[in-house]
CSV table of C-alpha atoms in Angstrom, one decimal:
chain,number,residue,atom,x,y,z
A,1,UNK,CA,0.0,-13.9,-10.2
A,2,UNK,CA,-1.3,-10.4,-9.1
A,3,UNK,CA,0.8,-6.8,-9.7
A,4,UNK,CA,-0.1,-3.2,-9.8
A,5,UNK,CA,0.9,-0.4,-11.8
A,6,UNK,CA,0.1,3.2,-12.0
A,7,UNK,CA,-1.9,4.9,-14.7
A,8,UNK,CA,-2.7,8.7,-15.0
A,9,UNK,CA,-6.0,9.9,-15.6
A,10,UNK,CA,-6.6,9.8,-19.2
A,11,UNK,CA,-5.7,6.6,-19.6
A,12,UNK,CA,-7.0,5.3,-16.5
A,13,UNK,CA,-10.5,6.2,-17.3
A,14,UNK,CA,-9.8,5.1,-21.0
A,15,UNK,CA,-9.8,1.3,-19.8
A,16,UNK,CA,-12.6,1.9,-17.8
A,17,UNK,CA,-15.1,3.2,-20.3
A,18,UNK,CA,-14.3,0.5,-22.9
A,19,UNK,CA,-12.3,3.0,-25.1
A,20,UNK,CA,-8.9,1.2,-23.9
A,21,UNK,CA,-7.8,-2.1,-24.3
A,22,UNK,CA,-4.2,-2.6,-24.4
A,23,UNK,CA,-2.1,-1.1,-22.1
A,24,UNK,CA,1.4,0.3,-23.3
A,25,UNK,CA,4.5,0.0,-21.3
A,26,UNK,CA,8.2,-0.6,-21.7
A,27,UNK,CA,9.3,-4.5,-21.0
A,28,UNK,CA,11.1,-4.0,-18.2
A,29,UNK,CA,11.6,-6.1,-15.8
A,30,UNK,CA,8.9,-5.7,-14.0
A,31,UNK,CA,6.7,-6.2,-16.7
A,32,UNK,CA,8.8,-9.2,-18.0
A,33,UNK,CA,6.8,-11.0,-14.8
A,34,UNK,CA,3.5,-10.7,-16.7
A,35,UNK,CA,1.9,-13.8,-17.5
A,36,UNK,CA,-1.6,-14.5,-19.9
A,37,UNK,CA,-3.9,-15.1,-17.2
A,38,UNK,CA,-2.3,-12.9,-14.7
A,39,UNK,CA,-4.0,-10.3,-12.7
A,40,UNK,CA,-3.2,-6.5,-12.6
A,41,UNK,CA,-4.5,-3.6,-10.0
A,42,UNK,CA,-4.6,-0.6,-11.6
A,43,UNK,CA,-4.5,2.6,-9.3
A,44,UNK,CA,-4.7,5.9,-10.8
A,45,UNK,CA,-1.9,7.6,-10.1
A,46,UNK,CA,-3.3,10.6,-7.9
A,47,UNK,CA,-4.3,11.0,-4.1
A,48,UNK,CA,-8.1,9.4,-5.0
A,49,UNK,CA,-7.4,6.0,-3.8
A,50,UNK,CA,-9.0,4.7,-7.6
A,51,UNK,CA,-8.3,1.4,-8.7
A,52,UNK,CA,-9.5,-1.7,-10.5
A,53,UNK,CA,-8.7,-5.3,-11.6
A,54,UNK,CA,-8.3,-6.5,-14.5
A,55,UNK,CA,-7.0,-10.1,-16.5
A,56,UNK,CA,-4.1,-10.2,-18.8
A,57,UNK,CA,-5.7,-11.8,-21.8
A,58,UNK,CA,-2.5,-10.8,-24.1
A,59,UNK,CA,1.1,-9.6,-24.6
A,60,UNK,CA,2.4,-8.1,-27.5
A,61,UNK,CA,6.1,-7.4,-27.6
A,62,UNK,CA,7.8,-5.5,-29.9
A,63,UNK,CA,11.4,-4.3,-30.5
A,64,UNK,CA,9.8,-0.7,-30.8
A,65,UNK,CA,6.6,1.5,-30.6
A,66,UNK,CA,6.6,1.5,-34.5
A,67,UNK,CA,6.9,-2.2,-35.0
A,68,UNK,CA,4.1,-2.5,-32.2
A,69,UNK,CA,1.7,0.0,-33.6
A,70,UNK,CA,2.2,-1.9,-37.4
A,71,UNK,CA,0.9,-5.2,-35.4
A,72,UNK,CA,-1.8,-4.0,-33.3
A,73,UNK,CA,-4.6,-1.5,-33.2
A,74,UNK,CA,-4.4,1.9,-32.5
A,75,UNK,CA,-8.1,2.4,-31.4
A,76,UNK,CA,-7.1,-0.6,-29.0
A,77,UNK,CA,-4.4,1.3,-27.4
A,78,UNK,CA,-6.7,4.2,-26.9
A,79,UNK,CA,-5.9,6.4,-29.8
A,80,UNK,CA,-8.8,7.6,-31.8
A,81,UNK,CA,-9.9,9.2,-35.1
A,82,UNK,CA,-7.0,9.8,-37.6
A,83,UNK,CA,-4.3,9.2,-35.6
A,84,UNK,CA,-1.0,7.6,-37.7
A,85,UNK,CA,1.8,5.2,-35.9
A,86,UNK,CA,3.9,8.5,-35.9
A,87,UNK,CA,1.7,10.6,-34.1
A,88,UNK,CA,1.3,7.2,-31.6
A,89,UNK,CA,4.7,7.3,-31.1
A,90,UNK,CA,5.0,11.4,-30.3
A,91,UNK,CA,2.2,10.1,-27.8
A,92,UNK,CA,4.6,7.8,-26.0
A,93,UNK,CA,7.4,9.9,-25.7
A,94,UNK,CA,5.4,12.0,-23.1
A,95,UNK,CA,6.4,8.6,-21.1
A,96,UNK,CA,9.3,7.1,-22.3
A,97,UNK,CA,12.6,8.3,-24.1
A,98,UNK,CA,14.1,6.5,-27.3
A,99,UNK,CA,16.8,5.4,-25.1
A,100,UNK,CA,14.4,3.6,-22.4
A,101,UNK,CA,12.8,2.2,-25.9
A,102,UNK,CA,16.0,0.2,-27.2
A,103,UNK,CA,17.1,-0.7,-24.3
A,104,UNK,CA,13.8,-2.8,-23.4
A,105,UNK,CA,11.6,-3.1,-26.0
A,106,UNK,CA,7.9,-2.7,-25.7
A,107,UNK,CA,4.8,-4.7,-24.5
A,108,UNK,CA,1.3,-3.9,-25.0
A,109,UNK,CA,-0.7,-5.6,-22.3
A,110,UNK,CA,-4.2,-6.8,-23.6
A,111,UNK,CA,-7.0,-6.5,-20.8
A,112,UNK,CA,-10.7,-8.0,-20.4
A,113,UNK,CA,-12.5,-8.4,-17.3
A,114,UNK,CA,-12.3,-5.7,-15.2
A,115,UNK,CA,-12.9,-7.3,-11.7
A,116,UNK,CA,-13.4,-4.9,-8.6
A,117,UNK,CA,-13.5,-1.2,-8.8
A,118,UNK,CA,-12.8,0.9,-5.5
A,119,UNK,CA,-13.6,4.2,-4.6
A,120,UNK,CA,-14.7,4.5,-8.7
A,121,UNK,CA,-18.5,3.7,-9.5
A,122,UNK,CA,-18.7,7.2,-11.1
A,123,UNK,CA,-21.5,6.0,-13.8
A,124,UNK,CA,-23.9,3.8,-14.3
A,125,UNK,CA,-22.8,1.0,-16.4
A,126,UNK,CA,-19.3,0.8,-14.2
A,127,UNK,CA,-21.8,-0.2,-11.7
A,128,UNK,CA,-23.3,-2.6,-13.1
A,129,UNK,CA,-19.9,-4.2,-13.9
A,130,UNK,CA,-19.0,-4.1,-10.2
A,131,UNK,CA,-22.6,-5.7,-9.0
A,132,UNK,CA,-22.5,-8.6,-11.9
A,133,UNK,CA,-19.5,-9.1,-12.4
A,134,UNK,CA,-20.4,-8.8,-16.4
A,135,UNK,CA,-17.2,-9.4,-18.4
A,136,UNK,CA,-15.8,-5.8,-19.8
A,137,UNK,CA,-16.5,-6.1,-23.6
A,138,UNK,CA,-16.2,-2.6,-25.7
């Protein structure tokens, strides 16, 4: 099954350079359709037109951000250096409220194998990706 969902920027570009593996998002219904194996266009979130597939390798639900952060990596989910659960969390509510939190729970969407890039061959090795078809490894 294919979807799309919106990323901004940072995080967007995150994925793309390898520094981003797991995508964090509220399991909503929407993202209650998301299937190991399934496919997922990401399109920044912007007037650019920027996007790029990649393959659901692994969900990780959790009833919280805490209880998701204690199970996975941080570095994974694109925070880097010292940065504790708590301050993961303070990062997430720039996106979602406590409220949204409890009422859904959480899913961090594990990605490999970024696809097709439109509109994006900004560097190099993103390039090389999109002529090969090489399998996105950090």
């Amino acid at each position: 099954m294919k979807h799309t969902m919106k990323l901004q920027k940072k995080p967007f570009d995150a994925i793309l350079k390898g520094k981003k593996n797991i995508e964090l998002r509220l399991n909503d219904e929407k993202r209650q359709q998301i299937q190991v194996g399934d496919k997922i266009i990401f399109k920044l979130d912007d007037l650019d037109e920027k996007e790029f597939k990649a393959t659901v390798v692994a969900l990780h639900h959790g009833d919280s951000f805490v209880s998701l952060f204690k199970r996975i990596s941080l570095y994974d989910c694109g925070f880097v250096g010292e940065t504790s659960v708590n301050e993961a969390v303070k990062s997430m509510r720039e996106y979602y409220s406590e409220e949204q939190e409890k009422k859904y729970g959480v899913v961090g969407i594990e990605l490999s194998e970024i696809y097709w890039a439109t509109r994006c061959l900004t560097d190099n090795a993103l390039v090389l990706r999109y002529i090969t078809g090489e399998k996105w490894r950090r």
